[in-house]
Coordinates of C-alpha atoms in Angstrom, one line a residue:
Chain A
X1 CA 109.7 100.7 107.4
X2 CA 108.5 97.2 108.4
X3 CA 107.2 96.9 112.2
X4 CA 105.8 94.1 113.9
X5 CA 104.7 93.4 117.4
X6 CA 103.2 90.6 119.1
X7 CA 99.5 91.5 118.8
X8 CA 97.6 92.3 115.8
X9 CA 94.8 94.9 116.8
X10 CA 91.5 94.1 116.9
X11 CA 89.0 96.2 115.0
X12 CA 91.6 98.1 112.6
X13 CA 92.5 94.8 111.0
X14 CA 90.4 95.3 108.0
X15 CA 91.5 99.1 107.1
X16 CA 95.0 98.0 107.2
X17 CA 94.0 95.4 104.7
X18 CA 92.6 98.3 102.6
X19 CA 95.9 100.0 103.2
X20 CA 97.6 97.4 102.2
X21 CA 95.9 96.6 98.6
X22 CA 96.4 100.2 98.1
X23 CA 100.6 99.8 99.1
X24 CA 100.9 96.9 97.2
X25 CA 98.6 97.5 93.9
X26 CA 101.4 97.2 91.7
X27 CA 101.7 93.5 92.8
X28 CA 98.3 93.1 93.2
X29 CA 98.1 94.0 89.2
X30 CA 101.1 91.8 88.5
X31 CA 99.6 88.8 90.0
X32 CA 96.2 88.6 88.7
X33 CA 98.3 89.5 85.0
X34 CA 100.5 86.9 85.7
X35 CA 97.2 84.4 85.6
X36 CA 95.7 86.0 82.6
X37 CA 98.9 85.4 81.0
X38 CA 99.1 81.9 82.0
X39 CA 95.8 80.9 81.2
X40 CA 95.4 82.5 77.9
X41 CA 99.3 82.4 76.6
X42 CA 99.7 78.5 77.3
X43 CA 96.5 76.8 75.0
X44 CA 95.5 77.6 71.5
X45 CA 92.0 78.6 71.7
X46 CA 92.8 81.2 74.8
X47 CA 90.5 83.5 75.0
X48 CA 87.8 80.5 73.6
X49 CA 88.4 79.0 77.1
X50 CA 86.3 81.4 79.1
X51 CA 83.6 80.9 77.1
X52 CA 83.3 77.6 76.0
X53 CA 83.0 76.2 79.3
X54 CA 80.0 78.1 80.7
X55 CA 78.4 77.3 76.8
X56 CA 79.0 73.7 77.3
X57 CA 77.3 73.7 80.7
X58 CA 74.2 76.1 79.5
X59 CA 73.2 74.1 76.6
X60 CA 73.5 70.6 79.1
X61 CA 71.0 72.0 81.4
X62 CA 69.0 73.7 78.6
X63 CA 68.4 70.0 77.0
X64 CA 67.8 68.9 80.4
X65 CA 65.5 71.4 81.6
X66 CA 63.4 70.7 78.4
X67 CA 63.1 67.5 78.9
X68 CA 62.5 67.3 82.7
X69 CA 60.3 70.6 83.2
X70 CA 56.9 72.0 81.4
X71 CA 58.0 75.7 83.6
X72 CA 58.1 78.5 80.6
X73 CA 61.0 80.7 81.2
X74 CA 60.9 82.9 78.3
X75 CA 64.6 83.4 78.8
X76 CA 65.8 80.4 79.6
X77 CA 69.1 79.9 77.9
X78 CA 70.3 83.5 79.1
X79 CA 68.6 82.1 82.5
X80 CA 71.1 79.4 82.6
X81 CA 74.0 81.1 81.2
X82 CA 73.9 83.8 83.5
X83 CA 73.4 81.4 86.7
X84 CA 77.0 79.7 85.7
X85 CA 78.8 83.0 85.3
X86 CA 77.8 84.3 88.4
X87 CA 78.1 80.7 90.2
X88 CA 81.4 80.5 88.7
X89 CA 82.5 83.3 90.3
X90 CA 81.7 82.3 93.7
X91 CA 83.3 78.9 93.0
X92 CA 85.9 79.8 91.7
X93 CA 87.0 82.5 94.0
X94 CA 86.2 80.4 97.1
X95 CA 87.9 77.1 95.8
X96 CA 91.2 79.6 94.7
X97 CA 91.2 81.6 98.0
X98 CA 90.8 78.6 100.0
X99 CA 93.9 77.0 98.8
X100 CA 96.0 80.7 98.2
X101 CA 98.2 80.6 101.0
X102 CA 99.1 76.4 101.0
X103 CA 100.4 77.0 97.4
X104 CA 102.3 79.7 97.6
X105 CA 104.4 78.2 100.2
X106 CA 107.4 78.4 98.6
X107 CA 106.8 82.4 98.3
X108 CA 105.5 83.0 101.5
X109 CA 108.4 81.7 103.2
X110 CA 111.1 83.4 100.8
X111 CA 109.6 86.9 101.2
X112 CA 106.8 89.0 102.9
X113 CA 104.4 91.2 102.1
X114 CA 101.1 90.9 102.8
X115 CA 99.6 87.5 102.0
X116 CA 96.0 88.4 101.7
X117 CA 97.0 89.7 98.6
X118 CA 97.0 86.1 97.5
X119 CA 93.0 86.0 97.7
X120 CA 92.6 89.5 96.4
X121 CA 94.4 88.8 93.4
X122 CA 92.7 85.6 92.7
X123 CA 89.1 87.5 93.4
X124 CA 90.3 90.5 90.9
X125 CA 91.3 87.6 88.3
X126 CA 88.2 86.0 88.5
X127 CA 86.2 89.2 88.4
X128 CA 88.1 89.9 84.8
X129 CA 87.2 86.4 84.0
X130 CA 83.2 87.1 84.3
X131 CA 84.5 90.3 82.5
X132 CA 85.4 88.9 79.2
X133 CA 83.1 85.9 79.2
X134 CA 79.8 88.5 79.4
X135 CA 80.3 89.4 75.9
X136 CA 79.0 85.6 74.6
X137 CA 75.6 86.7 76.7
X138 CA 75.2 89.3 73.7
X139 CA 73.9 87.4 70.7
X140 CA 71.3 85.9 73.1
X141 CA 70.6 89.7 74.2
X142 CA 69.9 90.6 70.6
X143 CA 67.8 87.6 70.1
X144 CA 65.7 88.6 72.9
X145 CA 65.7 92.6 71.9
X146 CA 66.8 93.0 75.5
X147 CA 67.9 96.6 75.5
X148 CA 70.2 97.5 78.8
X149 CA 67.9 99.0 81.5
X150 CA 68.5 100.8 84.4
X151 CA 68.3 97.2 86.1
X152 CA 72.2 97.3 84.9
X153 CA 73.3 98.5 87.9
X154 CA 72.6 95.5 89.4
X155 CA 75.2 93.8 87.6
X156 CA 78.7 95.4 89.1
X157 CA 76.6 95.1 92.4
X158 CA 76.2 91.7 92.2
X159 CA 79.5 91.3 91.3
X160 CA 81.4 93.0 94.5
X161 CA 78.9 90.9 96.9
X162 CA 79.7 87.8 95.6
X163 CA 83.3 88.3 95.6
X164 CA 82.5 89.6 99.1
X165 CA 80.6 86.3 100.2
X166 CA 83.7 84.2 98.9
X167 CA 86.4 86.3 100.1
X168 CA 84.4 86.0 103.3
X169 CA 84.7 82.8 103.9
X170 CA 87.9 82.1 101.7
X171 CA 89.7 84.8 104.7
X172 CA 88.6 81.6 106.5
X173 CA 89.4 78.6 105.3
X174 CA 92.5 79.9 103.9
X175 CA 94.1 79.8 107.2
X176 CA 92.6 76.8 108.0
X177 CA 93.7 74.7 105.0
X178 CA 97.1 75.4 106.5
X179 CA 96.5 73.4 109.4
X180 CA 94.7 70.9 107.5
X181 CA 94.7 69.9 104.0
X182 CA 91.1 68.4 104.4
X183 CA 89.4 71.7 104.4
X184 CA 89.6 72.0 100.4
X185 CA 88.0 68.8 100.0
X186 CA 84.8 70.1 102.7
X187 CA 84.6 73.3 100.5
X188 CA 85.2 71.1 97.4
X189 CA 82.0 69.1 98.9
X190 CA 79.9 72.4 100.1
X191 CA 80.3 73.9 96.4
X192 CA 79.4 71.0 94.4
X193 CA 76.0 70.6 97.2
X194 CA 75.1 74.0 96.6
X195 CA 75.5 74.2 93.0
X196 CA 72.5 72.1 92.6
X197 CA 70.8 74.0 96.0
X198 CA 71.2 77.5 94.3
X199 CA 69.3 78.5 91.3
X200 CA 72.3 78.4 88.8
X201 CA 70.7 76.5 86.1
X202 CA 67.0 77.2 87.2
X203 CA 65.1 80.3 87.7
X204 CA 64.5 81.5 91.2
X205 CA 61.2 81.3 90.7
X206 CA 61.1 77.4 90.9
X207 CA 61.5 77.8 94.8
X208 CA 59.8 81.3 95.5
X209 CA 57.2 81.0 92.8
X210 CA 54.7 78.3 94.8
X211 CA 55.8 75.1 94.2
X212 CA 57.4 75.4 98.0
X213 CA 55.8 76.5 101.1
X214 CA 56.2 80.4 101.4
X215 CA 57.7 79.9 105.1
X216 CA 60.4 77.7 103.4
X217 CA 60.9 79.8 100.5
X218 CA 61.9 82.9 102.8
X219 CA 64.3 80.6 105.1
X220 CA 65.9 79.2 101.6
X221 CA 66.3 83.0 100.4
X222 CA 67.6 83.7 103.9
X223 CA 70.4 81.3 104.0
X224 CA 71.7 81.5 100.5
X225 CA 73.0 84.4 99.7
X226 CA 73.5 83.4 96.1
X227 CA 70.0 82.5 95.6
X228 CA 69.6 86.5 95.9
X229 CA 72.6 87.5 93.8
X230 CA 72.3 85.5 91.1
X231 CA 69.1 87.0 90.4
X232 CA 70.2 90.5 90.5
X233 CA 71.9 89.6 87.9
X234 CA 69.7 88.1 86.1
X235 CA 67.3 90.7 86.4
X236 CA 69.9 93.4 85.3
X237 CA 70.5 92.0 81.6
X238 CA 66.1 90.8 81.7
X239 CA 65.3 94.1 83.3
X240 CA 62.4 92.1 85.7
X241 CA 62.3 93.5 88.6
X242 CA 63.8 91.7 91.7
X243 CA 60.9 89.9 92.8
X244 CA 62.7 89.3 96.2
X245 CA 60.8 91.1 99.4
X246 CA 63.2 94.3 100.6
X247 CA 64.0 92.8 104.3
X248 CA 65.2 89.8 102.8
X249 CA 67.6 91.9 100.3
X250 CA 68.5 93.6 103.4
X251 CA 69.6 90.8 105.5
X252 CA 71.4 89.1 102.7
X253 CA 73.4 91.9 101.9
X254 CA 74.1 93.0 105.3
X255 CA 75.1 89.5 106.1
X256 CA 77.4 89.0 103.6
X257 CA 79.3 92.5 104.3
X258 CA 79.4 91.4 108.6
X259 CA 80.9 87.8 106.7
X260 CA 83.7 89.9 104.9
X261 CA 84.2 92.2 107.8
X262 CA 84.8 89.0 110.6
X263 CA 86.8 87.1 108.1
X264 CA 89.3 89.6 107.4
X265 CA 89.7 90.1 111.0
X266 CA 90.4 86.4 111.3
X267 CA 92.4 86.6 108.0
X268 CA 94.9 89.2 109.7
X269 CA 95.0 88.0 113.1
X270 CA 95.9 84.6 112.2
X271 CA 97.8 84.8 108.7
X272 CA 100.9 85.4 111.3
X273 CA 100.4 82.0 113.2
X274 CA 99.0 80.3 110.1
X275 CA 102.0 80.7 108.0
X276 CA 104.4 79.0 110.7
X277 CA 102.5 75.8 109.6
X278 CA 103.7 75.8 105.8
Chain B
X1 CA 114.4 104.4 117.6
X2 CA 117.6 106.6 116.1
X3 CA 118.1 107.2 112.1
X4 CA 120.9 105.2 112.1
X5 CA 119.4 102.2 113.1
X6 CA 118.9 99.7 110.7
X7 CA 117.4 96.4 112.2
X8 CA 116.2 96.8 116.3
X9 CA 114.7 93.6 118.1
X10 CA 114.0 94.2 121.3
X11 CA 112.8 90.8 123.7
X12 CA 111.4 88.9 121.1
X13 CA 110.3 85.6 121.5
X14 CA 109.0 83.2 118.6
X15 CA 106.9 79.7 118.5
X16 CA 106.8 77.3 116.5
X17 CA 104.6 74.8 116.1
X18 CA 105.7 70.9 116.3
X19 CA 105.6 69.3 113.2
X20 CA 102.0 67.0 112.8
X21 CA 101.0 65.4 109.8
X22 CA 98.2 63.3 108.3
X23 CA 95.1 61.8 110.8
X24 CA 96.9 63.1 114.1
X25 CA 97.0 66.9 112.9
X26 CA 92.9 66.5 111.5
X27 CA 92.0 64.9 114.8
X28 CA 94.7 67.9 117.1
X29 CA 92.5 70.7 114.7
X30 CA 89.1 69.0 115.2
X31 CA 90.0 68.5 119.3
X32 CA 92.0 70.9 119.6
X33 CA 89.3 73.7 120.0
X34 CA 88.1 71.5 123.4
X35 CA 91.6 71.3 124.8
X36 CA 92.2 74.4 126.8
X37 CA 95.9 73.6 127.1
X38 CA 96.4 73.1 123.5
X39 CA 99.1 75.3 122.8
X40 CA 102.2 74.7 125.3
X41 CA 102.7 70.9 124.4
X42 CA 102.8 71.6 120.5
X43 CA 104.3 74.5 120.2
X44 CA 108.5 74.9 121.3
X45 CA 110.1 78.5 121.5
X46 CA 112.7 78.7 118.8
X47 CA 113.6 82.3 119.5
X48 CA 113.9 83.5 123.2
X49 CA 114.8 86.8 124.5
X50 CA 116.4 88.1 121.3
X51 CA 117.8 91.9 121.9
X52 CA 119.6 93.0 118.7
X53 CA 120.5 96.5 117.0
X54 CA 122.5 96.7 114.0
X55 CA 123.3 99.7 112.3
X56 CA 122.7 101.2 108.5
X57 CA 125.6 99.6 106.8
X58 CA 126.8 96.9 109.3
X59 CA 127.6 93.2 108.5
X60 CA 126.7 91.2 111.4
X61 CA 127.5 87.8 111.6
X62 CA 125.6 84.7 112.7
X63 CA 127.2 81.8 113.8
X64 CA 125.4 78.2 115.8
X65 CA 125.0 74.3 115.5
X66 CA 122.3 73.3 113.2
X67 CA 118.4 74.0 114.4
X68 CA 119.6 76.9 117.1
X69 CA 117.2 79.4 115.3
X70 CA 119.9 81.3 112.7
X71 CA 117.6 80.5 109.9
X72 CA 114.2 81.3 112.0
X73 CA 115.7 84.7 113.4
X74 CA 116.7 85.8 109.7
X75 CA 112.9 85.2 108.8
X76 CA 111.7 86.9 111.3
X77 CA 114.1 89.8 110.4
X78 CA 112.9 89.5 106.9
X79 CA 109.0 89.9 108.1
X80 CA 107.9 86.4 107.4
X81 CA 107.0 85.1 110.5
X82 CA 106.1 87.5 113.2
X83 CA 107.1 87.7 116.7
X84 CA 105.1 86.4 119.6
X85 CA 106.5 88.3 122.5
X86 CA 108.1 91.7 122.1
X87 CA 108.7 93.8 118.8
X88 CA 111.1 94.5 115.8
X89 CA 111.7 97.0 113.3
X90 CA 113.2 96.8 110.3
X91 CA 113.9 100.1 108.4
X92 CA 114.3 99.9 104.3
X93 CA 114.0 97.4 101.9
X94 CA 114.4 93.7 102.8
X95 CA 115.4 90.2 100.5
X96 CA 116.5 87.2 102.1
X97 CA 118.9 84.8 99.9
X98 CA 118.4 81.8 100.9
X99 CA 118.6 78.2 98.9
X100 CA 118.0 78.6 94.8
X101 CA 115.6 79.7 93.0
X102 CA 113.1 82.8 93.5
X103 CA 109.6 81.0 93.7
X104 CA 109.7 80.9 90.6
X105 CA 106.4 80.9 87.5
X106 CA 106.8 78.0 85.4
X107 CA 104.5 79.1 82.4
X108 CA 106.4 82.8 82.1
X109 CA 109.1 83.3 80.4
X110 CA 112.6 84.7 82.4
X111 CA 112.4 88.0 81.7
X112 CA 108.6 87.9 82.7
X113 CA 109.8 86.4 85.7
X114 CA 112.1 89.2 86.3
X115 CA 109.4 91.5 86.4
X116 CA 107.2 89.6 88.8
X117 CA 110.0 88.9 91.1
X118 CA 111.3 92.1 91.5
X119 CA 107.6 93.8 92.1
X120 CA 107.0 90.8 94.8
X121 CA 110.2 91.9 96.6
X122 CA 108.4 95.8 96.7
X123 CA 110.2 97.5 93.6
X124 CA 108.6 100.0 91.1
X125 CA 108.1 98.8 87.5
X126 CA 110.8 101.9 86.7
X127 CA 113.1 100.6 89.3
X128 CA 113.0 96.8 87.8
X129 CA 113.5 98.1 83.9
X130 CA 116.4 99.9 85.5
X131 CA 118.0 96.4 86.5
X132 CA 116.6 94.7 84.2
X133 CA 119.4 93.9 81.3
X134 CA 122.0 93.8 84.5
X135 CA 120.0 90.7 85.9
X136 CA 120.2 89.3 82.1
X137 CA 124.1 90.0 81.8
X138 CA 124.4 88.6 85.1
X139 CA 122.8 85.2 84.7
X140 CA 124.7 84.5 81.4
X141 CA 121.5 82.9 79.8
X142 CA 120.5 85.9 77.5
X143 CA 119.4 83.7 74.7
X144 CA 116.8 81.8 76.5
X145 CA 115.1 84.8 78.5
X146 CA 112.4 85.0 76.5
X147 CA 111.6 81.1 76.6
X148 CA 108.9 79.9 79.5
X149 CA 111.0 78.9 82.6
X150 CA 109.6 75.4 82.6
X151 CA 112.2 74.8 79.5
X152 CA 114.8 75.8 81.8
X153 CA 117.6 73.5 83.2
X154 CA 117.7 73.2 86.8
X155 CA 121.6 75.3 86.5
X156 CA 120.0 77.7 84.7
X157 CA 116.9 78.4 87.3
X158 CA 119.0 78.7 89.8
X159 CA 121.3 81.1 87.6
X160 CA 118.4 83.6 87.0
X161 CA 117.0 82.8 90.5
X162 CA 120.2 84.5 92.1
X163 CA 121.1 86.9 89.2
X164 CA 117.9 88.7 90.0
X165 CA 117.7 88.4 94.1
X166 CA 121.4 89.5 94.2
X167 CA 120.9 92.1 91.8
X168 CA 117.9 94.2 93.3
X169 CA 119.1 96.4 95.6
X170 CA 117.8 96.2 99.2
X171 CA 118.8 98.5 102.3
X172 CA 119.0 95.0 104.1
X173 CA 120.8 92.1 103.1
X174 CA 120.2 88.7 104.4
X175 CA 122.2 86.2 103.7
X176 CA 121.6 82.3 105.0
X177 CA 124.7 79.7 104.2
X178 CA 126.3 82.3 101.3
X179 CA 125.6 80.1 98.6
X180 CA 127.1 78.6 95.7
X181 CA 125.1 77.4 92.5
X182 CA 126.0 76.6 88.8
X183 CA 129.1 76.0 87.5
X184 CA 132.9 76.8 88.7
X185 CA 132.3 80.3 86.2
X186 CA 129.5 81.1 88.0
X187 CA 130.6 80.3 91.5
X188 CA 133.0 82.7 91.6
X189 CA 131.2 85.3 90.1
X190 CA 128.2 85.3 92.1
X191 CA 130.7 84.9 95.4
X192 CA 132.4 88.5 93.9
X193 CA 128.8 89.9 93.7
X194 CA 128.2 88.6 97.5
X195 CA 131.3 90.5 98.7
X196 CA 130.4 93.6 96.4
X197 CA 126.6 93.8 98.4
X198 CA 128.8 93.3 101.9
X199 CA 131.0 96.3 100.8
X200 CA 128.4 98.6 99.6
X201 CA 125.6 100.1 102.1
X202 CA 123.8 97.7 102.5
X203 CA 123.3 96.1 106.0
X204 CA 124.1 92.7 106.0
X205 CA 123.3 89.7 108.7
X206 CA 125.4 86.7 107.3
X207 CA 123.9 83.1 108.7
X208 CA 127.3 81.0 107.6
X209 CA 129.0 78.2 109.5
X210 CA 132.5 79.2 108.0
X211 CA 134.6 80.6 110.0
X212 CA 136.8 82.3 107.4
X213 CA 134.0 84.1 105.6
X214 CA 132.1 85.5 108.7
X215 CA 135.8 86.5 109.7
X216 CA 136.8 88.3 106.5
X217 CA 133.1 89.9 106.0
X218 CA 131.8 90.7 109.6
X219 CA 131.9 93.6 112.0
X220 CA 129.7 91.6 114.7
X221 CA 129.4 87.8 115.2
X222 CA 126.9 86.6 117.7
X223 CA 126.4 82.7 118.8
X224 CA 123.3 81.1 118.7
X225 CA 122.4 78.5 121.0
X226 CA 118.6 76.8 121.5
X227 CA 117.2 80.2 120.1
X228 CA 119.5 82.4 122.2
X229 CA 122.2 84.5 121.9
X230 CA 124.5 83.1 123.8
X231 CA 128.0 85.6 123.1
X232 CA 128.2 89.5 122.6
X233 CA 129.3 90.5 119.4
X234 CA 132.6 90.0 119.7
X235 CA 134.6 87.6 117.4
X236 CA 136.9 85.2 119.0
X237 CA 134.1 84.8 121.9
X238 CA 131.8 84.1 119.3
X239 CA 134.5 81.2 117.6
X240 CA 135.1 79.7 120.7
X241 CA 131.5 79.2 121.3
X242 CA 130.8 78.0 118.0
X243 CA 134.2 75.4 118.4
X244 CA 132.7 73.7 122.0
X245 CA 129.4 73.3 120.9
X246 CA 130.9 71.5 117.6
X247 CA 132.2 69.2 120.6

């Protein structure tokens, strides 16, 4: 039975999300299929796709890096790989959630049911994505004689806080875009910035390791969350251990889960509102 | 409220916001937040005081000039836009046909399309195989359902748009300008099907601005006037309203 009042309640609005996914995760499965099948049934190489692109970016910024930097990553190419995957991720999740409810317009105002499912099944899609293109990481992992460590836990981890982070701020600026159609070009802007500010195609170690002032290297840690989780994964296929001090882990990860709490509470508060604008 | 009630609304009110566009909507969202009075200029009520119960298996009529909120109020039944002031329930299974097509995927083929569609309006993977080759039959395009919409003619999306949406079936119908799409064939078939979902369980609320239908179909007819309901239920009040405001 479908009930709705006036006011959306305050601090349950995020376990009647989770109640939701859980109601609805026959659709949820039907959306994020319904992209796999799209992406991969419509183009001849398919499956190709997922990896090619990250390989096309890795070996760019390998050639650069050897040209432009004397630092000896022993690593490097799974380095860079693993930086694009995971920045990818975030990118891609953020830039798909942000504009989630504007496309779907048409849907939204034909039928209901709960629109954050719109960013959840672009953040499970995306997830699946990493998924499949992990497997071109194993050739380098053999090359290496990288054998999987207990660091590998790391790696699903890693995986739920980014999605986290982005759904985090995707709960927001979902809603907003439907006021205002300038807010994907601002996160368009923010990604592109902090591409180059996060250590996707360069160790963390270039900022941490001395070549900045410790004071700065623990504000930089502090305020990019990816900086910390790109690492982790990094360090779960190297096996080095997170070379990140524990109250920073702390604060990142904490921070990041408060992000995803607050933005689903705006999320469901405002979905209501922000759909009128469509 | 009682088992037998299908739809209650009970003092509901609804906004809506005033339309902006372009460089004054950027600078209303970057301002806005300073404004403390923001909200009564650009927002206008387009529901008011709505009190409404049908019952399981009534057809209720709408009737009301252009703009008076018919369209809004059968959105808010449906559970896409959500009330500001006071409450409504809605017991069963909901799909609002309204216009063609179904939102539809371009890159999956019909019968994939089926599938998505039916799950998005809240039925089992079971239920939609059930109704599956019925939806087919129904649209008369059997031989392309396995092609990618995109390839589709406009006739035919709007064929398997309401083949499927008239086919899945919800506890509550709703039903905004009963519509008429494809060919003089399909007209009349898809007008039977209308009058079959009317005469079965379902509860319907009609939205229609002919007079003949809502009197051959409808139980209840209620006027709507500036997002009020303006008559009480009964027919010829509900005509004669609708005849002086076409004045």
């Amino acid at each position: 039975m479908l009930e709705l009042q006036a006011k959306t309640p305050f601090f349950s609005a995020p376990f009647k999300m989770y109640g939701n996914l859980r109601k609805y995760k026959e659709l949820l499965k039907h959306f994020i299929f319904r992209d796999l099948k799209v992406r991969y049934h419509n183009s001849f190489i398919g499956y190709g796709w997922s990896v090619l692109e990250p390989l096309a970016l890795t070996i760019t910024f390998y050639i650069l890096f050897a040209i432009l930097s004397d630092d000896v990553d022993p690593y490097r190419p799974l380095t860079i790989l693993l930086g694009i995957l995971a920045w990818s991720l975030f990118a891609k999740t953020l830039s798909l959630g942000t504009i989630g409810l504007q496309r779907n317009a048409s849907l939204i105002k034909r039928v209901y049911f709960p629109r954050e499912l719109f960013l959840f099944s672009k953040s499970g899609y995306q997830i699946i994505q990493i998924s499949l293109s992990l497997f071109v990481i194993i050739p380098l992992l053999i090359k290496y004689e990288l054998a999987p460590t207990r660091m590998l836990i790391l790696l699903p981890v890693a995986v739920i806080l980014i999605s986290m982070l982005a759904l985090g701020v995707a709960f927001i600026t979902s809603i907003l875009q439907t006021k205002a159609r300038d807010i994907e070009h601002i996160v368009t802007i923010f990604l592109r910035i902090s591409f180059y500010l996060s250590p996707v195609f360069y160790p963390l170690d270039m900022i941490t390791g001395g070549r900045v002032p410790e004071e700065y290297a623990s504000i930089y840690l502090l305020i990019n969350p990816m900086a910390t989780y790109i690492t982790m994964i990094r360090s779960a296929f190297t096996g080095a251990p997170l070379d990140i001090p524990v109250e920073n882990l702390a604060f990142t990860i904490s921070s990041t889960v408060v992000l995803f709490w607050l933005g689903s509470i705006y999320f469901m508060r405002n979905e209501r509102k922000a759909v009128k604008n469509l | 409220m009682i088992e037998n009630t299908a739809i209650f609304i009970e003092n509901l009110a609804l906004d809506y916001p005033r339309n902006k566009k372009g460089v004054g909507m950027l600078r209303e969202f970057l301002t806005g937040r300073f404004r403390k009075k923001k909200s009564k200029e650009h927002m206008f009520r387009a529901l008011n005081n709505i009190n409404l119960k049908i019952n399981k298996g009534e057809v209720v009529g709408i009737m009301g000039p252009n703009g008076s909120g018919k369209s809004t109020l059968l959105r808010v039944i449906a559970g896409i836009y959500a009330p500001d002031n006071g409450s409504i329930k809605v017991r069963g299974k909901t799909t609002l046909l309204a216009g063609i097509g179904a939102g539809f995927q371009q890159d999956l083929t019909g019968r994939e399309n089926i599938n998505l569609t039916g799950s998005i309006y809240g039925f089992t993977q079971k239920e939609i195989s059930n109704m599956e080759e019925h939806i087919i039959d129904f649209s008369g395009i059997r031989d392309f359902i396995d092609d990618p919409i995109r390839t589709y003619s406009a006739g035919m999306r709007a064929r398997l748009g309401f083949a499927i949406i008239s086919n899945l079936e919800p506890d509550v119908l709703l039903l905004d300008e009963v519509m008429s799409v494809g060919d003089h064939e399909f007209r009349k078939k898809s007008r039977e099907r209308i009058e079959e979902l009317i005469k079965g369980d379902a509860t319907v609320v009609i939205v229609s601005h002919s007079k003949s239908i809502i009197k051959s179909m409808c139980d209840r007819v209620y006027g709507v006037s500036n997002g009020e309901i303006v008559t009480d239920g009964d027919l010829e009040s509900a005509f004669e309203f609708y005849e002086s405001e076409k004045e």
